[in-house]
Amino acid sequence: MRLTSFRVRLYILVALVLLPIYSLIVYNILEQRKDAITKAGTDVKTAVDIIMADQRKTIDITQQLLLTFAQFPAVIEEKADACNMLFVEIIKKHHEHYLTFGVLGKDGDLWCNALPFTPPVSGADRLYFRRAVERKAFSIGEYQIGRVTKQSSVNFG
């Protein structure tokens, strides 16, 4: 009986010694977890800010390009062959990160594009076109699959 009693007391003593150590370990783990979550949140916010700035820059550049393209004689005079060749050269030499450049008429029909296409191709139902016509200003469309490129994109008008 005394041996059991001594053994129980020894277990209690060891538990009392180890309890603060385990408590400290658990506390440290919880603090590290909290710090990791905070750091992850900060890292995600930083990444989102960088991506947003990059997207804003891309949008601004695209707006300037479209304004410039609208001044080209081939676009103003609706010379399809000259316009097509011009856009092909622009993409090849300067802007290969764009899928294509094209021009829609007032009715929404595509008449010029850097990629070959078979008319009729209409963009009249596309959000970017409808907004541009409605607002008479630069517009951004929505995620879509291009009718000419057959790739996912966000178009601008």
CSV table of N, CA and C in Angstrom, one decimal:
chain,number,residue,atom,x,y,z
A,1,MET,N,0.8,-1.2,0.0
A,1,MET,CA,0.0,0.0,0.0
A,1,MET,C,0.9,1.3,0.0
A,2,ARG,N,1.9,1.2,0.8
A,2,ARG,CA,2.8,2.4,0.9
A,2,ARG,C,3.5,2.6,-0.5
A,3,LEU,N,3.9,1.5,-1.2
A,3,LEU,CA,4.5,1.6,-2.5
A,3,LEU,C,3.6,2.3,-3.5
A,4,THR,N,2.3,1.9,-3.5
A,4,THR,CA,1.4,2.5,-4.4
A,4,THR,C,1.2,4.0,-4.0
A,5,SER,N,1.1,4.2,-2.8
A,5,SER,CA,0.9,5.6,-2.4
A,5,SER,C,2.1,6.5,-2.8
A,6,PHE,N,3.3,5.9,-2.6
A,6,PHE,CA,4.5,6.6,-3.0
A,6,PHE,C,4.5,6.8,-4.5
A,7,ARG,N,4.2,5.8,-5.2
A,7,ARG,CA,4.1,5.8,-6.7
A,7,ARG,C,3.1,6.9,-7.2
A,8,VAL,N,2.0,7.0,-6.6
A,8,VAL,CA,1.0,8.0,-6.9
A,8,VAL,C,1.5,9.4,-6.6
A,9,ARG,N,2.2,9.5,-5.5
A,9,ARG,CA,2.7,10.8,-5.1
A,9,ARG,C,3.8,11.2,-6.1
A,10,LEU,N,4.6,10.3,-6.5
A,10,LEU,CA,5.7,10.5,-7.5
A,10,LEU,C,5.1,11.0,-8.8
A,11,TYR,N,4.0,10.3,-9.3
A,11,TYR,CA,3.3,10.7,-10.5
A,11,TYR,C,2.7,12.1,-10.4
A,12,ILE,N,2.2,12.4,-9.3
A,12,ILE,CA,1.6,13.7,-9.1
A,12,ILE,C,2.7,14.8,-9.1
A,13,LEU,N,3.8,14.5,-8.4
A,13,LEU,CA,5.0,15.4,-8.4
A,13,LEU,C,5.5,15.7,-9.8
A,14,VAL,N,5.7,14.6,-10.6
A,14,VAL,CA,6.2,14.7,-12.0
A,14,VAL,C,5.2,15.5,-12.8
A,15,ALA,N,3.9,15.3,-12.6
A,15,ALA,CA,2.8,16.0,-13.4
A,15,ALA,C,2.9,17.5,-13.0
A,16,LEU,N,3.1,17.8,-11.8
A,16,LEU,CA,3.1,19.2,-11.3
A,16,LEU,C,4.4,19.9,-11.9
A,17,VAL,N,5.5,19.2,-12.1
A,17,VAL,CA,6.7,19.7,-12.6
A,17,VAL,C,6.5,19.9,-14.1
A,18,LEU,N,5.9,18.9,-14.8
A,18,LEU,CA,5.7,19.0,-16.3
A,18,LEU,C,4.6,19.9,-16.7
A,19,LEU,N,3.6,20.1,-15.9
A,19,LEU,CA,2.4,20.9,-16.3
A,19,LEU,C,2.8,22.3,-16.7
A,20,PRO,N,3.6,23.1,-16.0
A,20,PRO,CA,4.0,24.4,-16.5
A,20,PRO,C,4.8,24.3,-17.8
A,21,ILE,N,5.7,23.3,-17.9
A,21,ILE,CA,6.4,23.2,-19.1
A,21,ILE,C,5.5,23.0,-20.3
A,22,TYR,N,4.6,22.0,-20.2
A,22,TYR,CA,3.6,21.8,-21.3
A,22,TYR,C,2.7,23.0,-21.6
A,23,SER,N,2.4,23.7,-20.5
A,23,SER,CA,1.6,24.9,-20.7
A,23,SER,C,2.3,25.9,-21.5
A,24,LEU,N,3.6,26.1,-21.2
A,24,LEU,CA,4.5,27.0,-21.9
A,24,LEU,C,4.6,26.6,-23.3
A,25,ILE,N,4.8,25.3,-23.6
A,25,ILE,CA,4.9,24.8,-25.0
A,25,ILE,C,3.6,25.1,-25.7
A,26,VAL,N,2.5,24.8,-25.2
A,26,VAL,CA,1.2,25.1,-25.8
A,26,VAL,C,1.0,26.6,-26.1
A,27,TYR,N,1.3,27.4,-25.1
A,27,TYR,CA,1.2,28.8,-25.3
A,27,TYR,C,2.1,29.3,-26.4
A,28,ASN,N,3.3,28.8,-26.5
A,28,ASN,CA,4.3,29.2,-27.6
A,28,ASN,C,3.7,28.8,-28.9
A,29,ILE,N,3.2,27.6,-29.0
A,29,ILE,CA,2.6,27.1,-30.2
A,29,ILE,C,1.5,28.0,-30.7
A,30,LEU,N,0.6,28.4,-29.8
A,30,LEU,CA,-0.5,29.2,-30.1
A,30,LEU,C,-0.1,30.6,-30.5
A,31,GLU,N,0.9,31.1,-29.9
A,31,GLU,CA,1.5,32.5,-30.2
A,31,GLU,C,2.1,32.4,-31.6
A,32,GLN,N,2.9,31.3,-31.9
A,32,GLN,CA,3.5,31.2,-33.2
A,32,GLN,C,2.4,31.1,-34.3
A,33,ARG,N,1.4,30.4,-34.0
A,33,ARG,CA,0.3,30.2,-34.9
A,33,ARG,C,-0.4,31.6,-35.2
A,34,LYS,N,-0.6,32.3,-34.1
A,34,LYS,CA,-1.2,33.7,-34.3
A,34,LYS,C,-0.3,34.6,-35.1
A,35,ASP,N,1.0,34.5,-34.9
A,35,ASP,CA,1.9,35.3,-35.6
A,35,ASP,C,2.0,34.9,-37.1
A,36,ALA,N,1.9,33.6,-37.3
A,36,ALA,CA,1.9,33.1,-38.7
A,36,ALA,C,0.7,33.5,-39.5
A,37,ILE,N,-0.4,33.5,-38.8
A,37,ILE,CA,-1.7,34.0,-39.4
A,37,ILE,C,-1.6,35.5,-39.7
A,38,THR,N,-1.1,36.2,-38.8
A,38,THR,CA,-1.0,37.7,-39.0
A,38,THR,C,0.0,37.9,-40.2
A,39,LYS,N,1.1,37.2,-40.2
A,39,LYS,CA,2.1,37.4,-41.3
A,39,LYS,C,1.5,37.0,-42.6
A,40,ALA,N,0.8,35.9,-42.6
A,40,ALA,CA,0.1,35.4,-43.9
A,40,ALA,C,-0.9,36.5,-44.4
A,41,GLY,N,-1.6,37.1,-43.5
A,41,GLY,CA,-2.6,38.1,-43.9
A,41,GLY,C,-1.9,39.3,-44.5
A,42,THR,N,-0.8,39.7,-43.8
A,42,THR,CA,0.0,40.9,-44.3
A,42,THR,C,0.6,40.5,-45.7
A,43,ASP,N,1.1,39.3,-45.9
A,43,ASP,CA,1.7,38.9,-47.1
A,43,ASP,C,0.7,38.9,-48.2
A,44,VAL,N,-0.5,38.4,-47.9
A,44,VAL,CA,-1.6,38.4,-48.9
A,44,VAL,C,-2.0,39.8,-49.3
A,45,LYS,N,-2.1,40.7,-48.3
A,45,LYS,CA,-2.5,42.0,-48.6
A,45,LYS,C,-1.4,42.7,-49.5
A,46,THR,N,-0.1,42.5,-49.2
A,46,THR,CA,0.9,43.0,-50.0
A,46,THR,C,0.9,42.5,-51.4
A,47,ALA,N,0.7,41.2,-51.6
A,47,ALA,CA,0.6,40.6,-52.9
A,47,ALA,C,-0.6,41.2,-53.7
A,48,VAL,N,-1.7,41.3,-53.0
A,48,VAL,CA,-2.9,41.9,-53.7
A,48,VAL,C,-2.7,43.3,-54.1
A,49,ASP,N,-2.0,44.1,-53.3
A,49,ASP,CA,-1.7,45.5,-53.6
A,49,ASP,C,-0.8,45.5,-54.8
A,50,ILE,N,0.2,44.7,-54.9
A,50,ILE,CA,1.1,44.6,-56.0
A,50,ILE,C,0.4,44.2,-57.3
A,51,ILE,N,-0.5,43.2,-57.2
A,51,ILE,CA,-1.3,42.8,-58.4
A,51,ILE,C,-2.2,43.9,-58.8
A,52,MET,N,-2.9,44.5,-57.9
A,52,MET,CA,-3.8,45.6,-58.2
A,52,MET,C,-3.1,46.7,-58.9
A,53,ALA,N,-1.9,47.1,-58.4
A,53,ALA,CA,-1.1,48.2,-59.1
A,53,ALA,C,-0.7,47.8,-60.5
A,54,ASP,N,-0.3,46.5,-60.7
A,54,ASP,CA,0.1,46.0,-62.0
A,54,ASP,C,-1.1,46.0,-62.9
A,55,GLN,N,-2.3,45.6,-62.4
A,55,GLN,CA,-3.5,45.6,-63.3
A,55,GLN,C,-3.9,47.0,-63.6
A,56,ARG,N,-3.8,47.9,-62.7
A,56,ARG,CA,-4.1,49.3,-63.0
A,56,ARG,C,-3.2,49.9,-64.1
A,57,LYS,N,-1.9,49.5,-64.0
A,57,LYS,CA,-1.0,50.0,-65.0
A,57,LYS,C,-1.3,49.4,-66.3
A,58,THR,N,-1.7,48.1,-66.4
A,58,THR,CA,-2.1,47.5,-67.6
A,58,THR,C,-3.3,48.2,-68.2
A,59,ILE,N,-4.3,48.5,-67.4
A,59,ILE,CA,-5.5,49.1,-67.8
A,59,ILE,C,-5.2,50.5,-68.4
A,60,ASP,N,-4.3,51.3,-67.7
A,60,ASP,CA,-4.0,52.6,-68.1
A,60,ASP,C,-3.3,52.6,-69.5
A,61,ILE,N,-2.3,51.6,-69.6
A,61,ILE,CA,-1.6,51.5,-70.9
A,61,ILE,C,-2.5,51.1,-72.0
A,62,THR,N,-3.5,50.2,-71.7
A,62,THR,CA,-4.4,49.7,-72.7
A,62,THR,C,-5.3,50.9,-73.2
A,63,GLN,N,-5.7,51.7,-72.2
A,63,GLN,CA,-6.6,52.8,-72.5
A,63,GLN,C,-5.8,53.8,-73.5
A,64,GLN,N,-4.6,54.0,-73.2
A,64,GLN,CA,-3.7,54.9,-74.0
A,64,GLN,C,-3.5,54.3,-75.4
A,65,LEU,N,-3.3,53.0,-75.5
A,65,LEU,CA,-3.2,52.3,-76.8
A,65,LEU,C,-4.4,52.5,-77.6
A,66,LEU,N,-5.6,52.2,-77.0
A,66,LEU,CA,-6.8,52.3,-77.8
A,66,LEU,C,-7.1,53.8,-78.2
A,67,LEU,N,-6.8,54.7,-77.4
A,67,LEU,CA,-6.9,56.1,-77.8
A,67,LEU,C,-6.0,56.4,-79.0
A,68,THR,N,-4.8,55.9,-78.9
A,68,THR,CA,-3.8,56.1,-80.0
A,68,THR,C,-4.3,55.4,-81.3
A,69,PHE,N,-4.8,54.1,-81.2
A,69,PHE,CA,-5.2,53.4,-82.3
A,69,PHE,C,-6.4,54.1,-83.0
A,70,ALA,N,-7.2,54.7,-82.2
A,70,ALA,CA,-8.4,55.4,-82.8
A,70,ALA,C,-8.0,56.6,-83.7
A,71,GLN,N,-6.7,57.0,-83.6
A,71,GLN,CA,-6.2,58.1,-84.4
A,71,GLN,C,-5.5,57.7,-85.7
A,72,PHE,N,-5.3,56.4,-85.8
A,72,PHE,CA,-4.6,55.9,-87.0
A,72,PHE,C,-5.5,56.1,-88.3
A,73,PRO,N,-4.9,56.6,-89.3
A,73,PRO,CA,-5.7,56.8,-90.6
A,73,PRO,C,-6.4,55.5,-91.0
A,74,ALA,N,-5.7,54.4,-90.9
A,74,ALA,CA,-6.3,53.1,-91.4
A,74,ALA,C,-7.6,52.8,-90.6
A,75,VAL,N,-7.6,53.2,-89.3
A,75,VAL,CA,-8.8,53.0,-88.5
A,75,VAL,C,-9.9,54.0,-88.8
A,76,ILE,N,-9.5,55.3,-88.9
A,76,ILE,CA,-10.4,56.4,-89.2
A,76,ILE,C,-11.1,56.1,-90.5
A,77,GLU,N,-10.3,55.7,-91.5
A,77,GLU,CA,-10.8,55.5,-92.9
A,77,GLU,C,-11.4,54.1,-93.1
A,78,GLU,N,-11.3,53.3,-92.1
A,78,GLU,CA,-11.8,51.9,-92.2
A,78,GLU,C,-11.2,51.1,-93.3
A,79,LYS,N,-9.9,51.2,-93.4
A,79,LYS,CA,-9.2,50.4,-94.4
A,79,LYS,C,-8.8,49.1,-93.7
A,80,ALA,N,-9.6,48.1,-93.9
A,80,ALA,CA,-9.4,46.8,-93.2
A,80,ALA,C,-8.0,46.2,-93.4
A,81,ASP,N,-7.6,46.1,-94.7
A,81,ASP,CA,-6.3,45.4,-94.9
A,81,ASP,C,-5.1,46.1,-94.2
A,82,ALA,N,-5.1,47.5,-94.3
A,82,ALA,CA,-4.0,48.3,-93.7
A,82,ALA,C,-4.1,48.2,-92.2
A,83,CYS,N,-5.3,48.2,-91.7
A,83,CYS,CA,-5.6,48.1,-90.2
A,83,CYS,C,-5.1,46.8,-89.7
A,84,ASN,N,-5.5,45.7,-90.4
A,84,ASN,CA,-5.1,44.3,-90.0
A,84,ASN,C,-3.6,44.2,-89.9
A,85,MET,N,-2.9,44.7,-91.0
A,85,MET,CA,-1.4,44.6,-91.0
A,85,MET,C,-0.8,45.4,-89.9
A,86,LEU,N,-1.3,46.6,-89.7
A,86,LEU,CA,-0.8,47.5,-88.6
A,86,LEU,C,-0.9,46.8,-87.3
A,87,PHE,N,-2.0,46.2,-87.0
A,87,PHE,CA,-2.2,45.5,-85.7
A,87,PHE,C,-1.3,44.3,-85.5
A,88,VAL,N,-1.2,43.6,-86.6
A,88,VAL,CA,-0.3,42.4,-86.6
A,88,VAL,C,1.1,42.9,-86.2
A,89,GLU,N,1.6,43.9,-86.9
A,89,GLU,CA,3.0,44.4,-86.6
A,89,GLU,C,3.1,45.0,-85.1
A,90,ILE,N,2.1,45.6,-84.7
A,90,ILE,CA,2.1,46.2,-83.3
A,90,ILE,C,2.2,45.1,-82.3
A,91,ILE,N,1.4,44.0,-82.5
A,91,ILE,CA,1.5,42.9,-81.5
A,91,ILE,C,2.8,42.2,-81.6
A,92,LYS,N,3.3,41.9,-82.8
A,92,LYS,CA,4.6,41.2,-83.0
A,92,LYS,C,5.7,41.9,-82.4
A,93,LYS,N,5.8,43.2,-82.6
A,93,LYS,CA,7.0,44.0,-82.3
A,93,LYS,C,6.9,44.6,-80.9
A,94,HIS,N,5.7,44.9,-80.4
A,94,HIS,CA,5.6,45.7,-79.2
A,94,HIS,C,4.8,45.2,-78.1
A,95,HIS,N,3.7,44.4,-78.4
A,95,HIS,CA,2.7,44.1,-77.4
A,95,HIS,C,2.3,42.6,-77.5
A,96,GLU,N,3.2,41.7,-77.5
A,96,GLU,CA,2.9,40.3,-77.7
A,96,GLU,C,2.1,39.7,-76.5
A,97,HIS,N,2.1,40.5,-75.4
A,97,HIS,CA,1.3,40.0,-74.2
A,97,HIS,C,-0.2,40.2,-74.4
A,98,TYR,N,-0.6,40.9,-75.4
A,98,TYR,CA,-2.0,41.0,-75.7
A,98,TYR,C,-2.4,39.9,-76.7
A,99,LEU,N,-3.6,39.4,-76.5
A,99,LEU,CA,-4.1,38.3,-77.4
A,99,LEU,C,-4.3,38.8,-78.9
A,100,THR,N,-4.9,40.0,-79.0
A,100,THR,CA,-5.1,40.6,-80.3
A,100,THR,C,-5.6,42.0,-80.1
A,101,PHE,N,-5.6,42.8,-81.2
A,101,PHE,CA,-6.2,44.1,-81.2
A,101,PHE,C,-7.2,44.0,-82.4
A,102,GLY,N,-8.4,44.7,-82.2
A,102,GLY,CA,-9.3,44.7,-83.3
A,102,GLY,C,-10.2,45.9,-83.2
A,103,VAL,N,-11.0,46.1,-84.3
A,103,VAL,CA,-11.9,47.3,-84.3
A,103,VAL,C,-13.3,46.8,-84.7
A,104,LEU,N,-14.2,47.2,-83.9
A,104,LEU,CA,-15.6,46.9,-84.2
A,104,LEU,C,-16.3,48.2,-84.8
A,105,GLY,N,-17.1,48.0,-85.7
A,105,GLY,CA,-17.9,49.1,-86.3
A,105,GLY,C,-18.9,49.6,-85.3
A,106,LYS,N,-19.6,50.6,-85.7
A,106,LYS,CA,-20.7,51.1,-84.8
A,106,LYS,C,-21.8,50.1,-84.5
A,107,ASP,N,-22.0,49.2,-85.5
A,107,ASP,CA,-23.0,48.1,-85.3
A,107,ASP,C,-22.4,47.0,-84.5
A,108,GLY,N,-21.2,47.0,-84.2
A,108,GLY,CA,-20.6,45.9,-83.4
A,108,GLY,C,-19.9,44.8,-84.2
A,109,ASP,N,-19.9,45.0,-85.5
A,109,ASP,CA,-19.3,44.0,-86.4
A,109,ASP,C,-17.8,44.2,-86.4
A,110,LEU,N,-17.0,43.2,-86.3
A,110,LEU,CA,-15.5,43.2,-86.4
A,110,LEU,C,-15.1,43.4,-87.8
A,111,TRP,N,-14.3,44.4,-88.1
A,111,TRP,CA,-13.8,44.7,-89.5
A,111,TRP,C,-12.3,44.7,-89.6
A,112,CYS,N,-11.7,44.7,-88.4
A,112,CYS,CA,-10.2,44.8,-88.4
A,112,CYS,C,-9.7,44.0,-87.2
A,113,ASN,N,-8.7,43.2,-87.4
A,113,ASN,CA,-8.1,42.4,-86.3
A,113,ASN,C,-6.7,41.9,-86.6
A,114,ALA,N,-5.9,41.8,-85.6
A,114,ALA,CA,-4.5,41.3,-85.8
A,114,ALA,C,-4.5,39.8,-86.1
A,115,LEU,N,-5.6,39.1,-85.7
A,115,LEU,CA,-5.6,37.7,-86.0
A,115,LEU,C,-6.6,37.5,-87.2
A,116,PRO,N,-6.4,36.5,-88.0
A,116,PRO,CA,-7.3,36.2,-89.1
A,116,PRO,C,-8.7,35.9,-88.6
A,117,PHE,N,-9.7,36.3,-89.3
A,117,PHE,CA,-11.1,36.0,-88.9
A,117,PHE,C,-11.9,35.9,-90.1
A,118,THR,N,-13.0,35.2,-90.0
A,118,THR,CA,-14.0,35.1,-91.0
A,118,THR,C,-15.3,35.8,-90.7
A,119,PRO,N,-15.6,36.9,-91.4
A,119,PRO,CA,-16.8,37.6,-91.0
A,119,PRO,C,-18.0,36.8,-91.3
A,120,PRO,N,-19.1,37.0,-90.7
A,120,PRO,CA,-19.3,38.1,-89.7
A,120,PRO,C,-18.9,37.6,-88.3
A,121,VAL,N,-18.3,38.5,-87.6
A,121,VAL,CA,-18.0,38.3,-86.1
A,121,VAL,C,-18.5,39.6,-85.5
A,122,SER,N,-19.4,39.4,-84.5
A,122,SER,CA,-20.0,40.5,-83.9
A,122,SER,C,-19.6,40.6,-82.4
A,123,GLY,N,-19.4,41.8,-81.9
A,123,GLY,CA,-19.1,42.0,-80.5
A,123,GLY,C,-20.2,42.9,-79.9
A,124,ALA,N,-21.3,43.0,-80.7
A,124,ALA,CA,-22.4,43.9,-80.2
A,124,ALA,C,-23.0,43.5,-78.9
A,125,ASP,N,-22.9,42.2,-78.6
A,125,ASP,CA,-23.5,41.8,-77.3
A,125,ASP,C,-22.5,41.8,-76.2
A,126,ARG,N,-21.3,42.1,-76.4
A,126,ARG,CA,-20.2,42.1,-75.4
A,126,ARG,C,-20.3,43.3,-74.5
A,127,LEU,N,-20.1,43.1,-73.2
A,127,LEU,CA,-20.2,44.2,-72.3
A,127,LEU,C,-19.3,45.4,-72.6
A,128,TYR,N,-18.0,45.1,-72.9
A,128,TYR,CA,-17.1,46.2,-73.2
A,128,TYR,C,-17.6,47.1,-74.3
A,129,PHE,N,-18.2,46.5,-75.3
A,129,PHE,CA,-18.7,47.2,-76.5
A,129,PHE,C,-19.9,48.0,-76.1
A,130,ARG,N,-20.9,47.4,-75.5
A,130,ARG,CA,-22.1,48.1,-75.1
A,130,ARG,C,-21.8,49.3,-74.1
A,131,ARG,N,-20.9,49.1,-73.2
A,131,ARG,CA,-20.5,50.2,-72.3
A,131,ARG,C,-19.8,51.3,-73.0
A,132,ALA,N,-18.9,51.0,-73.9
A,132,ALA,CA,-18.2,52.0,-74.7
A,132,ALA,C,-19.1,52.8,-75.5
A,133,VAL,N,-20.1,52.2,-76.2
A,133,VAL,CA,-21.0,52.9,-77.0
A,133,VAL,C,-22.0,53.7,-76.1
A,134,GLU,N,-22.4,53.1,-75.0
A,134,GLU,CA,-23.4,53.8,-74.1
A,134,GLU,C,-22.7,55.1,-73.5
A,135,ARG,N,-21.5,54.9,-73.0
A,135,ARG,CA,-20.8,56.0,-72.3
A,135,ARG,C,-20.0,56.9,-73.1
A,136,LYS,N,-19.7,56.4,-74.4
A,136,LYS,CA,-18.8,57.1,-75.3
A,136,LYS,C,-17.4,57.3,-74.6
A,137,ALA,N,-17.0,56.2,-73.9
A,137,ALA,CA,-15.7,56.3,-73.2
A,137,ALA,C,-15.1,54.9,-73.1
A,138,PHE,N,-13.9,54.9,-72.6
A,138,PHE,CA,-13.1,53.7,-72.4
A,138,PHE,C,-14.0,52.8,-71.5
A,139,SER,N,-13.9,51.5,-71.8
A,139,SER,CA,-14.7,50.5,-70.9
A,139,SER,C,-13.9,49.2,-70.8
A,140,ILE,N,-14.3,48.5,-69.7
A,140,ILE,CA,-13.7,47.2,-69.4
A,140,ILE,C,-14.8,46.2,-69.4
A,141,GLY,N,-14.6,45.1,-70.2
A,141,GLY,CA,-15.6,44.1,-70.2
A,141,GLY,C,-15.4,43.1,-69.1
A,142,GLU,N,-16.0,41.9,-69.3
A,142,GLU,CA,-15.9,40.9,-68.3
A,142,GLU,C,-15.2,39.7,-68.8
A,143,TYR,N,-14.9,38.7,-68.0
A,143,TYR,CA,-14.2,37.5,-68.4
A,143,TYR,C,-15.0,36.8,-69.4
A,144,GLN,N,-14.4,36.4,-70.5
A,144,GLN,CA,-15.1,35.8,-71.6
A,144,GLN,C,-14.1,34.9,-72.4
A,145,ILE,N,-14.7,34.1,-73.3
A,145,ILE,CA,-13.9,33.4,-74.3
A,145,ILE,C,-14.1,34.2,-75.6
A,146,GLY,N,-12.9,34.6,-76.2
A,146,GLY,CA,-12.9,35.4,-77.4
A,146,GLY,C,-13.5,34.7,-78.6
A,147,ARG,N,-14.2,35.3,-79.4
A,147,ARG,CA,-14.8,34.7,-80.6
A,147,ARG,C,-13.7,34.5,-81.7
A,148,VAL,N,-12.7,35.4,-81.7
A,148,VAL,CA,-11.6,35.2,-82.7
A,148,VAL,C,-10.4,34.5,-82.0
A,149,THR,N,-10.1,34.8,-80.8
A,149,THR,CA,-8.9,34.2,-80.2
A,149,THR,C,-9.2,32.8,-79.7
A,150,LYS,N,-10.5,32.5,-79.3
A,150,LYS,CA,-10.9,31.3,-78.7
A,150,LYS,C,-10.2,31.1,-77.3
A,151,GLN,N,-9.7,32.1,-76.7
A,151,GLN,CA,-9.1,32.1,-75.4
A,151,GLN,C,-9.8,32.9,-74.4
A,152,SER,N,-9.6,32.6,-73.2
A,152,SER,CA,-10.2,33.4,-72.1
A,152,SER,C,-9.5,34.8,-72.0
A,153,SER,N,-10.3,35.8,-71.8
A,153,SER,CA,-9.7,37.1,-71.8
A,153,SER,C,-10.7,38.1,-71.1
A,154,VAL,N,-10.2,39.3,-70.9
A,154,VAL,CA,-11.0,40.4,-70.5
A,154,VAL,C,-10.7,41.5,-71.5
A,155,ASN,N,-11.8,41.9,-72.2
A,155,ASN,CA,-11.6,42.9,-73.3
A,155,ASN,C,-11.9,44.3,-72.9
A,156,PHE,N,-11.3,45.2,-73.7
A,156,PHE,CA,-11.4,46.6,-73.4
A,156,PHE,C,-12.0,47.3,-74.7
A,157,GLY,N,-12.7,48.4,-74.5
A,157,GLY,CA,-13.3,49.1,-75.6
A,157,GLY,C,-13.2,50.6,-75.4
